[in-house]
Tab-separated table of N, CA and C in Angstrom:
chain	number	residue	atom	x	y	z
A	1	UNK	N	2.659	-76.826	-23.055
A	1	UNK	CA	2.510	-77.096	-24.446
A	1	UNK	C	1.158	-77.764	-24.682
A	2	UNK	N	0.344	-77.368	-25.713
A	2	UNK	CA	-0.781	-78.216	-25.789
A	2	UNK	C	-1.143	-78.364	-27.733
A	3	UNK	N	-1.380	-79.311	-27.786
A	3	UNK	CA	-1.426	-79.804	-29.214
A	3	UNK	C	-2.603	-80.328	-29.374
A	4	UNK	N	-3.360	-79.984	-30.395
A	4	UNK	CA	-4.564	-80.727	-30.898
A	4	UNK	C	-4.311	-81.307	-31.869
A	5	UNK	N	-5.409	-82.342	-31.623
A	5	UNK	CA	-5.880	-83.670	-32.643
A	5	UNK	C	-6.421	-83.035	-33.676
A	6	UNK	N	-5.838	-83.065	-35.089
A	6	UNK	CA	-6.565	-82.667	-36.281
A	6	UNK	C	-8.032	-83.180	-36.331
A	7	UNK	N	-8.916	-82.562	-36.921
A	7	UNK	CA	-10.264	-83.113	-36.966
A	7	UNK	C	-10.332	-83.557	-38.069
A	8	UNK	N	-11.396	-84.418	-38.333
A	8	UNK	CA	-11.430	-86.066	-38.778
A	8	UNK	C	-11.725	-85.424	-40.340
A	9	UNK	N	-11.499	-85.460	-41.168
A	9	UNK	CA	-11.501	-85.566	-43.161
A	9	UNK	C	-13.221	-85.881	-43.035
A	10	UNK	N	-13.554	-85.508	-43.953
A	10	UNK	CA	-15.253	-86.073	-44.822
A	10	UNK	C	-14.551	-86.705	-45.769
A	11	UNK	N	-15.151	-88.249	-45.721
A	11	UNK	CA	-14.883	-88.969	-46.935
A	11	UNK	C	-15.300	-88.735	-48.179
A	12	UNK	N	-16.590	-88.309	-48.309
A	12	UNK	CA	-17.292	-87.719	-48.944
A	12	UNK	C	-18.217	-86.546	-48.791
A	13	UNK	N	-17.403	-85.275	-49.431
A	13	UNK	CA	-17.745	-83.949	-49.269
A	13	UNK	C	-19.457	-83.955	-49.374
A	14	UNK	N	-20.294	-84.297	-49.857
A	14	UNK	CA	-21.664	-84.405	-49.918
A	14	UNK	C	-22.007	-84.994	-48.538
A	15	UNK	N	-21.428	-85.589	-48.202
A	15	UNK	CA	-22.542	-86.026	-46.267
A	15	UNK	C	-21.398	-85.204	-45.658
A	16	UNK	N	-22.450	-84.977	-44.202
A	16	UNK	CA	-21.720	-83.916	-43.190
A	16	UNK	C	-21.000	-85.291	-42.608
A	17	UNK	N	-20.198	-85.139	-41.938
A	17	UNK	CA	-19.298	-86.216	-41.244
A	17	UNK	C	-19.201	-85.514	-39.352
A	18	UNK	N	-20.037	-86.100	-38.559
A	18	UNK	CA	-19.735	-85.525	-36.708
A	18	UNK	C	-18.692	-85.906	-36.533
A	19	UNK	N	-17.626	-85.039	-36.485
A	19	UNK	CA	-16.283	-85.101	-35.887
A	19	UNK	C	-16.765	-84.470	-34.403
A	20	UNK	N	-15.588	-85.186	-33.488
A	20	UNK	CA	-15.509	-85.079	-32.345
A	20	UNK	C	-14.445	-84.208	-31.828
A	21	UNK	N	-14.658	-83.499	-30.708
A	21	UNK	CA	-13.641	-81.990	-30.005
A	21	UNK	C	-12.777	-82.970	-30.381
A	22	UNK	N	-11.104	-82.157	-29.933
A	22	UNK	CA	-10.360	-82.530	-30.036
A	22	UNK	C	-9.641	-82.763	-28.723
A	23	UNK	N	-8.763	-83.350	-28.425
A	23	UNK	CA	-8.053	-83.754	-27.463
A	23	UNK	C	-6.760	-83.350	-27.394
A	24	UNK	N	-6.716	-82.422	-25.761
A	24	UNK	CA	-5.606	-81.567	-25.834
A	24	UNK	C	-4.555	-82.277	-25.248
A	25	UNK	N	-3.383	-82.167	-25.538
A	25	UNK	CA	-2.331	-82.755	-24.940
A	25	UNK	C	-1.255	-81.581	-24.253
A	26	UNK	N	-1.049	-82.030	-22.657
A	26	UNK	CA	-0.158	-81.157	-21.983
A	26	UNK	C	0.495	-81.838	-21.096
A	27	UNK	N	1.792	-81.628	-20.624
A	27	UNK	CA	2.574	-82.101	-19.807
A	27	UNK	C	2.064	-82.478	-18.494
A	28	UNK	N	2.249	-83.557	-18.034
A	28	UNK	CA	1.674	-84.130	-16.794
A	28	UNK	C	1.825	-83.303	-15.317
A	29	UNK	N	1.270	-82.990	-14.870
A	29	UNK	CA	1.081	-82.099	-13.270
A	29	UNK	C	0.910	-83.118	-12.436
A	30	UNK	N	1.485	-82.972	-10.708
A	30	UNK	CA	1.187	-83.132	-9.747
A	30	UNK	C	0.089	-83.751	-9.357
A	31	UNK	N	-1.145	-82.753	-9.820
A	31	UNK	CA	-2.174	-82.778	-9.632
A	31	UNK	C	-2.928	-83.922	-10.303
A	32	UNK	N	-2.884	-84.714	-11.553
A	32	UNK	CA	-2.616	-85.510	-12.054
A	32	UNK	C	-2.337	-86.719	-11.290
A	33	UNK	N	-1.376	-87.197	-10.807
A	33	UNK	CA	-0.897	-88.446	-9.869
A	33	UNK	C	-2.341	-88.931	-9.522
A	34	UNK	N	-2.568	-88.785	-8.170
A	34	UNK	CA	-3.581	-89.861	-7.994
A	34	UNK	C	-5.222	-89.865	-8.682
A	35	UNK	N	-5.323	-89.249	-10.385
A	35	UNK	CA	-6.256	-89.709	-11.126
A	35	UNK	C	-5.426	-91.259	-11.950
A	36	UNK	N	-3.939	-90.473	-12.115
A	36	UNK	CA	-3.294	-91.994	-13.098
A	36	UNK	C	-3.210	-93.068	-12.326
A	37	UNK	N	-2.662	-92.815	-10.988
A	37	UNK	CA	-3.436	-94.140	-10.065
A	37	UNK	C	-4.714	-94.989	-10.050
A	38	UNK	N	-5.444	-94.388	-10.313
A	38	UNK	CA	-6.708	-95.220	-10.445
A	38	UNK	C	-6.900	-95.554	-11.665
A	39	UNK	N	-6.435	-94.831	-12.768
A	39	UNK	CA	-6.815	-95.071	-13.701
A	39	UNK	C	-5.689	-96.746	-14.376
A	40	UNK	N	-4.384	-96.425	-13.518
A	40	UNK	CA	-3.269	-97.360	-13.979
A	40	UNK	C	-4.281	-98.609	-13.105
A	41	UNK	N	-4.663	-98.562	-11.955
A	41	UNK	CA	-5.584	-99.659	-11.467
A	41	UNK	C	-6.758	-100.547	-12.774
A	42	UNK	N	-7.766	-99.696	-13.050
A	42	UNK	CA	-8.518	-100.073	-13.971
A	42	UNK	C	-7.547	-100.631	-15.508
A	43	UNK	N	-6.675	-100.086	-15.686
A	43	UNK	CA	-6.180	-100.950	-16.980
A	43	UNK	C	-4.968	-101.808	-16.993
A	44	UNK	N	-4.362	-101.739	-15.987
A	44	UNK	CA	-3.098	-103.018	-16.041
A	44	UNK	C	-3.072	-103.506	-14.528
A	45	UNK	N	-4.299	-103.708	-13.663
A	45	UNK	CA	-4.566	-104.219	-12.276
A	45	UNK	C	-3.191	-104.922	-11.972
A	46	UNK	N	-2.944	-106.134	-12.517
A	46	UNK	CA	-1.310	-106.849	-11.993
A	46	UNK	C	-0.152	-106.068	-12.268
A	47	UNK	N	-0.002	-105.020	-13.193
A	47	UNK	CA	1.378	-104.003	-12.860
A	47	UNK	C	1.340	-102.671	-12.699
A	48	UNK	N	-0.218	-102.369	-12.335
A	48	UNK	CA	-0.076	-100.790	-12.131
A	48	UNK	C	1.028	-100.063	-10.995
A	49	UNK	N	1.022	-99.037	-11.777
A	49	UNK	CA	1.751	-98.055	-10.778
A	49	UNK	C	0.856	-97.352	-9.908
A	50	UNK	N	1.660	-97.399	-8.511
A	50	UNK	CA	0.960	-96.545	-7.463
A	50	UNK	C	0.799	-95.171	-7.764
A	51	UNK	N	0.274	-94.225	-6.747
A	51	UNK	CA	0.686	-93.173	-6.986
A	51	UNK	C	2.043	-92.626	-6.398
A	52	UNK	N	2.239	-93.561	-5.361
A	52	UNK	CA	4.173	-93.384	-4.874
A	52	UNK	C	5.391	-93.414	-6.347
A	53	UNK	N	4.734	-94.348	-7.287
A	53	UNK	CA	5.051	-94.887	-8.309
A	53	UNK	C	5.632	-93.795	-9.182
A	54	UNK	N	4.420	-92.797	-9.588
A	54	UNK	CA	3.929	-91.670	-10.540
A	54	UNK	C	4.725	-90.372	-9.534
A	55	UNK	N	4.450	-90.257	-8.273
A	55	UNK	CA	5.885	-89.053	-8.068
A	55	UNK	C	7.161	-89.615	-8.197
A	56	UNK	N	7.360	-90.857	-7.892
A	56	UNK	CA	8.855	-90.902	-8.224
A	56	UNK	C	9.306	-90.719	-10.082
A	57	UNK	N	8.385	-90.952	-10.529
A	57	UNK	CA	8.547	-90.880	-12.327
A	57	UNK	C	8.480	-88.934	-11.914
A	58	UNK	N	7.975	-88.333	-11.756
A	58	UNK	CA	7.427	-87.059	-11.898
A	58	UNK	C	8.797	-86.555	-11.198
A	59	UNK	N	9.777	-87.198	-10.664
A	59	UNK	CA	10.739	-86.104	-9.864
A	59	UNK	C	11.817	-86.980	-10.767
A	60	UNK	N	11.605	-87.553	-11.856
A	60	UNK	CA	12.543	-88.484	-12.721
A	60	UNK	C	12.573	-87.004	-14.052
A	61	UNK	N	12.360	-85.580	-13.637
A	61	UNK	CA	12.472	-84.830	-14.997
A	61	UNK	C	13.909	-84.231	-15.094
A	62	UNK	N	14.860	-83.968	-15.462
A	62	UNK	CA	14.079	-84.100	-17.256
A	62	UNK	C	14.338	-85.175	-17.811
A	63	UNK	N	15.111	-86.266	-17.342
A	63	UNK	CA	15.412	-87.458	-18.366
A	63	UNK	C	13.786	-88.284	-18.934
A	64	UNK	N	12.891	-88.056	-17.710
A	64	UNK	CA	11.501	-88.286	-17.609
A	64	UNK	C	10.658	-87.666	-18.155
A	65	UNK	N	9.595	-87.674	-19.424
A	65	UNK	CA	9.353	-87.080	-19.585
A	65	UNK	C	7.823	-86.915	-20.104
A	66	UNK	N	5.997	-86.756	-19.554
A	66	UNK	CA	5.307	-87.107	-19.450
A	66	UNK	C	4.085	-86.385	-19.688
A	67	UNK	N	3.046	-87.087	-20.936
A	67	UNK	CA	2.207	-86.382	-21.289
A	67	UNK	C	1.166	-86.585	-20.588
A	68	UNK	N	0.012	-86.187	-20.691
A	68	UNK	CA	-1.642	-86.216	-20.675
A	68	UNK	C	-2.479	-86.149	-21.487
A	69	UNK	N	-3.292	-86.439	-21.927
A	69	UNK	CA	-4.359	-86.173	-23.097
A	69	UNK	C	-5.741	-85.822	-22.558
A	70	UNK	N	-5.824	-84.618	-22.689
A	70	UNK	CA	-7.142	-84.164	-22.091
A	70	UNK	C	-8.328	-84.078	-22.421
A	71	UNK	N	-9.781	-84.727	-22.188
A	71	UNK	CA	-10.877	-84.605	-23.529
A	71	UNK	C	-11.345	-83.290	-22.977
A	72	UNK	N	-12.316	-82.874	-23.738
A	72	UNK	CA	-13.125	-81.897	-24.082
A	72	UNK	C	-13.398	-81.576	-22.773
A	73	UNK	N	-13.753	-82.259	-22.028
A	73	UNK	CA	-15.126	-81.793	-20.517
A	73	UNK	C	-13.847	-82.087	-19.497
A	74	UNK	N	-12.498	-82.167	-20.043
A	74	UNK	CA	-11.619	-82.079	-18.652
A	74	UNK	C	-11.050	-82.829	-18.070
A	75	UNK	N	-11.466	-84.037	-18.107
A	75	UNK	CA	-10.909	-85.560	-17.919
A	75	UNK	C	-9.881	-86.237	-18.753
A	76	UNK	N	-9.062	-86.842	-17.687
A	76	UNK	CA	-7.953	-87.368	-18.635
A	76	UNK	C	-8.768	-88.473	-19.491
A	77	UNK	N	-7.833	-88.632	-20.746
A	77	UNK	CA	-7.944	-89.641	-21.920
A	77	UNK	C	-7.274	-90.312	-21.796
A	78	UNK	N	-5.767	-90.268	-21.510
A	78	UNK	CA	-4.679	-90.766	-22.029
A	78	UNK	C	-3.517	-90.258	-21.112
A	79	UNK	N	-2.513	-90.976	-21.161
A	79	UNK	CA	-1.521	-90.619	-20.601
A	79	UNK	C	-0.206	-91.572	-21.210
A	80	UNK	N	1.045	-90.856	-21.363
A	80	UNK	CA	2.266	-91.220	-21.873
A	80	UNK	C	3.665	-90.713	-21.333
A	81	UNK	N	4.547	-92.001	-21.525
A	81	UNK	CA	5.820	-90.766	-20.848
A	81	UNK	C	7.049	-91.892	-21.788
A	82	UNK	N	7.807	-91.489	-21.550
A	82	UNK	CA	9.535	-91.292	-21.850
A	82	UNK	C	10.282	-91.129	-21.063
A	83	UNK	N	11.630	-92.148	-21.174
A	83	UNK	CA	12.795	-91.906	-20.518
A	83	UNK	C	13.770	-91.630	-21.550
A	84	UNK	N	14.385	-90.453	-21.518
A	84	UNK	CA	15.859	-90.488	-22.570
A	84	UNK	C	16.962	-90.493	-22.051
A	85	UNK	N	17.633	-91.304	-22.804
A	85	UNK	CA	19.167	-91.434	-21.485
A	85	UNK	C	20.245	-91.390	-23.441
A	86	UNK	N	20.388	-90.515	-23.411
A	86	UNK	CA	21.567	-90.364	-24.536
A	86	UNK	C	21.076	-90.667	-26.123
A	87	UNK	N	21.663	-91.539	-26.871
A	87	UNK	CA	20.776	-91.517	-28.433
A	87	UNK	C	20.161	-92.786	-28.231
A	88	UNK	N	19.319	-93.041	-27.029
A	88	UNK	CA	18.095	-94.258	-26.873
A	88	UNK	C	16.846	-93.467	-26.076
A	89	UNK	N	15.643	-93.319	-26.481
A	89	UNK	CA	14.748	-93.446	-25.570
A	89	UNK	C	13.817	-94.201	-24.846
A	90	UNK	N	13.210	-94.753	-24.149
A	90	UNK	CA	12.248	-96.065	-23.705
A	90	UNK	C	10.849	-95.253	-23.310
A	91	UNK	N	9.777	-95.382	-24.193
A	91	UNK	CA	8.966	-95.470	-24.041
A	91	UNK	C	8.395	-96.484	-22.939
A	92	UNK	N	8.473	-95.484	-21.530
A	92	UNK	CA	7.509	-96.509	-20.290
A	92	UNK	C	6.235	-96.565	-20.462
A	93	UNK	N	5.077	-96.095	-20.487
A	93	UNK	CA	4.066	-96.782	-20.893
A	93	UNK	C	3.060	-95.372	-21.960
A	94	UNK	N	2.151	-96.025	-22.659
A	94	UNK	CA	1.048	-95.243	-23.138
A	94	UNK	C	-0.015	-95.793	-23.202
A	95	UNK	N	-1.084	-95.199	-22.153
A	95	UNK	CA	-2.744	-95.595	-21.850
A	95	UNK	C	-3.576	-94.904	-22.702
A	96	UNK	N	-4.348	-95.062	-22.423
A	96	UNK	CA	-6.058	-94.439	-22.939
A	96	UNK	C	-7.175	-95.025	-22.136
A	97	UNK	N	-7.304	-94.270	-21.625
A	97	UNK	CA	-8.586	-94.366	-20.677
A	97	UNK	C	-9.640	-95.109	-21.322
A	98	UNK	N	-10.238	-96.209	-20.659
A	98	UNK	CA	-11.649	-96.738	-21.476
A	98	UNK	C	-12.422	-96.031	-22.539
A	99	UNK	N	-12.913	-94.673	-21.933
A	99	UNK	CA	-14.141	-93.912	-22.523
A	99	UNK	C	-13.096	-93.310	-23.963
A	100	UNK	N	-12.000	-93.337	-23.686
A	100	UNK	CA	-11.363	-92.667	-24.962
A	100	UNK	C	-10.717	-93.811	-26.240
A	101	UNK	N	-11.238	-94.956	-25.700
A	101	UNK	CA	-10.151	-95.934	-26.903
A	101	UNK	C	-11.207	-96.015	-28.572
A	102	UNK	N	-10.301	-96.283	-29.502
A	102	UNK	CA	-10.578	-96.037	-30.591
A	102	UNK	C	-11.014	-94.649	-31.077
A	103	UNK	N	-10.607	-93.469	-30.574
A	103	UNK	CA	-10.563	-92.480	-31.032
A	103	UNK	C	-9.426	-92.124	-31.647
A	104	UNK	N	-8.333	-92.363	-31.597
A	104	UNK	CA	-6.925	-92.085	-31.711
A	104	UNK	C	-6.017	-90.686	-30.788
A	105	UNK	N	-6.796	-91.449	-30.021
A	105	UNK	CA	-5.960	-91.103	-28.233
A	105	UNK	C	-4.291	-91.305	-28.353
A	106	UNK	N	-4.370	-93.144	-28.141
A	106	UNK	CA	-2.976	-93.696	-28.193
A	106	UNK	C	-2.046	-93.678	-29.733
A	107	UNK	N	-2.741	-92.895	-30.259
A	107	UNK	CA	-1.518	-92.877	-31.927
A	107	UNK	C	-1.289	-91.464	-31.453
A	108	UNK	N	-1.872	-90.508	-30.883
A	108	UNK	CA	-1.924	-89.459	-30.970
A	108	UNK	C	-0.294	-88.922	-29.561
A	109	UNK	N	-0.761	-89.869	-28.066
A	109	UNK	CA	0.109	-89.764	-27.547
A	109	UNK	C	1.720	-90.466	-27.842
A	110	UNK	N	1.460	-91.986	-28.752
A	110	UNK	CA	2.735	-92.473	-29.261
A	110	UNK	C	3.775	-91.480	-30.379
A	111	UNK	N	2.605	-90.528	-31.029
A	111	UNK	CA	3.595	-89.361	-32.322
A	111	UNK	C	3.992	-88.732	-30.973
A	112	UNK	N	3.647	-87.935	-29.958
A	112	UNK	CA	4.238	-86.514	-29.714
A	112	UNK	C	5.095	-87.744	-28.695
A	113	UNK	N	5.239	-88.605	-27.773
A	113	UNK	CA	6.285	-89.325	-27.451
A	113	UNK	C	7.267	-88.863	-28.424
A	114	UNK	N	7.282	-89.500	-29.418
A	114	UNK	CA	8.464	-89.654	-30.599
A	114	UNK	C	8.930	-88.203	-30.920
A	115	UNK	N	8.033	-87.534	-31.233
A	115	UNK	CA	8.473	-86.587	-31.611
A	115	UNK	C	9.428	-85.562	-30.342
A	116	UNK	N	9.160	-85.074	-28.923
A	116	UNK	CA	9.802	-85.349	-27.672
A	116	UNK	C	11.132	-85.894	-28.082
A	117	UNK	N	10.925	-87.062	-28.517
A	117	UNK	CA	12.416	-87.891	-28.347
A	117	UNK	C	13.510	-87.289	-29.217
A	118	UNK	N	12.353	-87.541	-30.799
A	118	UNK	CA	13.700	-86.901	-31.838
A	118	UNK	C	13.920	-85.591	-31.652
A	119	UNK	N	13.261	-84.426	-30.778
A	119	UNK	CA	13.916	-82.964	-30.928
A	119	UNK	C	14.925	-83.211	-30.096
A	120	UNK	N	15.108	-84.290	-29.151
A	120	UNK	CA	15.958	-84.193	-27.948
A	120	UNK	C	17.003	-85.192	-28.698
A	121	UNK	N	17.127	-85.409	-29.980
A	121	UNK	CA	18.565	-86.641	-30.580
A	121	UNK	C	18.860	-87.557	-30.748
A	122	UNK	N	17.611	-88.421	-30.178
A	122	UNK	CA	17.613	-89.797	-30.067
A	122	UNK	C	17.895	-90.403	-31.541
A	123	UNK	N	18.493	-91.671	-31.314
A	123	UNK	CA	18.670	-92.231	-32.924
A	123	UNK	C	17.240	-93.336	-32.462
A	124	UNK	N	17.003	-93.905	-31.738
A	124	UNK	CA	15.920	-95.237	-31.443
A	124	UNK	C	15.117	-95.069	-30.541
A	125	UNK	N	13.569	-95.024	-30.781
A	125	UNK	CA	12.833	-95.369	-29.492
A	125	UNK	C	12.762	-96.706	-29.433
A	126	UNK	N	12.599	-97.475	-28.140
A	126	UNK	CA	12.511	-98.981	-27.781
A	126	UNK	C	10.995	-98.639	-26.436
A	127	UNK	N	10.460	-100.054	-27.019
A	127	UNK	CA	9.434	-100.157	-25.575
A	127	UNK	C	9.224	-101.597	-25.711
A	128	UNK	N	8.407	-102.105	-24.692
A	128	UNK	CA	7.899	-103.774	-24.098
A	128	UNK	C	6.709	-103.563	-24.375
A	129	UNK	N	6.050	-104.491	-24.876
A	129	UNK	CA	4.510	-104.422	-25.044
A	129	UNK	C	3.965	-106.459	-24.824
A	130	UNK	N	3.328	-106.009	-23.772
A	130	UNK	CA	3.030	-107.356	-23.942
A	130	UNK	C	2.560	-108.479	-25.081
A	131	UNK	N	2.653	-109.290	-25.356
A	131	UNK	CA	2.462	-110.597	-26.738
A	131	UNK	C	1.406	-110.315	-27.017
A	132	UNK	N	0.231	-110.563	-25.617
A	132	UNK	CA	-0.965	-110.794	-25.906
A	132	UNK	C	-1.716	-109.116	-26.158
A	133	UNK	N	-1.007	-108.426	-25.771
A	133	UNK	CA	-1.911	-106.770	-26.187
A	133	UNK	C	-2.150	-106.437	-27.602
A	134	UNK	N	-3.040	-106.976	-28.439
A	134	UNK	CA	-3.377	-106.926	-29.590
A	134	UNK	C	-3.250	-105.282	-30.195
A	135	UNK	N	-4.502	-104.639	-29.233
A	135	UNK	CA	-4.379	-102.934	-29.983
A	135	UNK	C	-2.948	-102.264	-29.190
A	136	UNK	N	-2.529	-102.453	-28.675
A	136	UNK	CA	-1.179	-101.751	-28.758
A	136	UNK	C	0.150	-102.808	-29.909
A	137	UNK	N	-0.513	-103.450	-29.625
A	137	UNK	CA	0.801	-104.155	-31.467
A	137	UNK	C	0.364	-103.716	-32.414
A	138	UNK	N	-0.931	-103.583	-32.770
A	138	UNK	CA	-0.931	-102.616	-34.106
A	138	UNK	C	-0.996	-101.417	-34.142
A	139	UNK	N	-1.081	-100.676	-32.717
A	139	UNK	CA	-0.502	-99.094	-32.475
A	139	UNK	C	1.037	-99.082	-33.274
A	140	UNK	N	1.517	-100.171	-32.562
A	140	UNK	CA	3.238	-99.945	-32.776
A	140	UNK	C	3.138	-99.983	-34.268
A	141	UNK	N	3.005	-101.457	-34.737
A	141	UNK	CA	3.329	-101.144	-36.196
A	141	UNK	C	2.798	-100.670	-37.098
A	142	UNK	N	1.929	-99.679	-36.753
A	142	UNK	CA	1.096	-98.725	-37.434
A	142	UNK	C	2.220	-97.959	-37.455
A	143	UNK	N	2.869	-97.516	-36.476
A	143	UNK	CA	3.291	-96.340	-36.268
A	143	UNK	C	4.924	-96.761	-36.564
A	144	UNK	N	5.481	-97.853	-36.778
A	144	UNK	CA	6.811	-98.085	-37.245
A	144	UNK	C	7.754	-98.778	-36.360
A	145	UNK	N	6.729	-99.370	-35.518
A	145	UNK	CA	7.867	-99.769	-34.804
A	145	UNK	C	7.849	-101.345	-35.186
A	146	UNK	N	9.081	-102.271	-34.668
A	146	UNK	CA	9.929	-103.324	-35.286
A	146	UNK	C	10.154	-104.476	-33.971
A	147	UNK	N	9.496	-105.774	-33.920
A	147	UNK	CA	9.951	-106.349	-33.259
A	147	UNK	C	11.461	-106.499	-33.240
A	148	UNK	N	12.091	-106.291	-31.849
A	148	UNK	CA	13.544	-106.989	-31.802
A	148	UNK	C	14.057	-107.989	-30.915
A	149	UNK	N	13.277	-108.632	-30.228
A	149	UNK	CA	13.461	-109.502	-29.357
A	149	UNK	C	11.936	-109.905	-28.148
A	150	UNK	N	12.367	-110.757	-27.832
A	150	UNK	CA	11.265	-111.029	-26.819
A	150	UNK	C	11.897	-111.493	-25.144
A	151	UNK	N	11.071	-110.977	-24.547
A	151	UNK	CA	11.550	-111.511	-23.048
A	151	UNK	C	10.173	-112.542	-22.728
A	152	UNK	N	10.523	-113.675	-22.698
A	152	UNK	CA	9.733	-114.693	-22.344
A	152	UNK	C	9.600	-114.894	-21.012
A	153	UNK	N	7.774	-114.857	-20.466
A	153	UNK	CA	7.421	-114.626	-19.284
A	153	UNK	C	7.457	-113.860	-18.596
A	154	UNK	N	7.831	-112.718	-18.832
A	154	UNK	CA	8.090	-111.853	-18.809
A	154	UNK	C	7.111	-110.956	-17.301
A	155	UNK	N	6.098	-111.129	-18.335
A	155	UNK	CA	4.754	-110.259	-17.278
A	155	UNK	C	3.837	-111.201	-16.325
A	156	UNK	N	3.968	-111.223	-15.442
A	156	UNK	CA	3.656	-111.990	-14.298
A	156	UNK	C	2.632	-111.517	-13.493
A	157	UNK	N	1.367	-112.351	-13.089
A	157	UNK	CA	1.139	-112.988	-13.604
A	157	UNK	C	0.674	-113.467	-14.409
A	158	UNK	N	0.906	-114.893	-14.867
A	158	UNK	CA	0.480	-115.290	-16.449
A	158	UNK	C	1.287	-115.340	-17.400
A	159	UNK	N	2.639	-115.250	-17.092
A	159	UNK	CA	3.867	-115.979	-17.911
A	159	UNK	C	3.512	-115.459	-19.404
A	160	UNK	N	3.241	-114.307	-19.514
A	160	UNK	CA	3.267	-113.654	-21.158
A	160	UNK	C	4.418	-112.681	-21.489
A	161	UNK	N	4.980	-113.192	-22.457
A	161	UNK	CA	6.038	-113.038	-22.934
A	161	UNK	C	6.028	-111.301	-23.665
A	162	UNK	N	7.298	-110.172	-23.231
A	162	UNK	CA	7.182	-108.849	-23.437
A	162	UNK	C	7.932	-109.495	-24.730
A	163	UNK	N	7.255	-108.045	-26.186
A	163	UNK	CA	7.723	-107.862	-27.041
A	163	UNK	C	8.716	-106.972	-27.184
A	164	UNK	N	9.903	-106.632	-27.343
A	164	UNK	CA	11.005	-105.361	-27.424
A	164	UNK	C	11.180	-105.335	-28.673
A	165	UNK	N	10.149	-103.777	-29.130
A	165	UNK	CA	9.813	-103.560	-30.208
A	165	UNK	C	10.691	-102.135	-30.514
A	166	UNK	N	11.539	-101.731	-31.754
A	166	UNK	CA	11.965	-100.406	-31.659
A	166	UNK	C	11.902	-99.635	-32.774
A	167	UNK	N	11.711	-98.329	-32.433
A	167	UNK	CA	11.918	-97.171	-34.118
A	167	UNK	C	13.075	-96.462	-34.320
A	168	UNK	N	13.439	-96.676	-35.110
A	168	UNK	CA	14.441	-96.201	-35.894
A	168	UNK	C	13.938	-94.714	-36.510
A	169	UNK	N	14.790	-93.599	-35.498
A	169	UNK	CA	14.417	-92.248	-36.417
A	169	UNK	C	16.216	-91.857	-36.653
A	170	UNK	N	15.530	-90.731	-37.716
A	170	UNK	CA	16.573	-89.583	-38.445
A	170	UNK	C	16.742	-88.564	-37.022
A	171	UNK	N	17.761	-87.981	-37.034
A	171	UNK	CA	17.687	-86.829	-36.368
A	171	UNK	C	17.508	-85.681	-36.939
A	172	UNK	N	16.616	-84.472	-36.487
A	172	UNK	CA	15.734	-83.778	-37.033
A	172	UNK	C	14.321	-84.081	-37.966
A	173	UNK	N	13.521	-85.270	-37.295
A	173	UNK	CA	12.863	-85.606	-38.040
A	173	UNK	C	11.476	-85.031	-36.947
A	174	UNK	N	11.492	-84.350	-35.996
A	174	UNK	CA	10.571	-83.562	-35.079
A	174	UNK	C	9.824	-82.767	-35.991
């Protein structure tokens, strides 16, 4: 499956506006694993996943279920996955590679997450986001999701407290 990023509106039809390729999104491969290894190294060093980590998620299908975001020249952007276990899903994590943040990488992989979830029935997505992760809290509540609790100390080290944030969908809202 591969889905593109709509290209970017002119605010004003009189100036040209450089929109940028778009970013393809396709189900995570094999082949894949040990780039998200390094890449899970460079952005969450104290809880990355190995790449032992990423086949055991990868032989977790179908309840498991895991994107990529591909830029233009071939390199991952982004990466996202899902667990669905009945009318709950848990969003396990969604990255964006350095070179890709503030493009709308991570809004882009958090919709087709959701959307994944609600063709498959879910009434709620739920995920943990750490306190202190500023641009992923306003990913979430950009995108609708709802503090519901906190696990204090959660993320170690450094005793920062996970947010358990969740969305509330319709079914058939894919």
């Amino acid at each position: 499956m591969t889905v593109e990023r709509p290209e970017t509106t002119q605010p004003d039809a009189t100036q040209p506006v450089e929109t940028e390729p778009a970013v393809r999104l396709r189900d995570l491969e094999w082949t894949d694993l040990a780039r998200l290894a390094e890449l899970e190294q460079q952005l969450f060093a104290d809880d990355a996943w190995s790449e032992a980590t990423w086949w055991s998620e990868l032989a977790g299908r179908p309840r498991r279920d895991y994107v990529v975001a591909v830029a233009p020249e071939g390199g991952i952007a982004g990466y996202a996955g899902l667990d669905v276990s009945g009318e709950v899903a848990d969003i396990m994590t969604v990255a964006t590679a350095p070179g890709g943040r503030g493009r709308g990488t991570g809004r882009l992989l958090l919709d087709e997450l959701v959307r994944r979830a609600v063709a498959r029935g879910v009434e709620s997505v739920l995920l943990e986001v750490r306190a202190d992760n500023d641009a992923a809290r306003r990913l979430y509540d950009r995108a609708g999701f709802e503090v519901i609790s906190v696990r204090r100390r959660y993320y170690q080290p450094g005793d920062v407290d996970a947010l358990v944030m969740r969305l509330l969908v319709t079914k058939g809202d894919a």
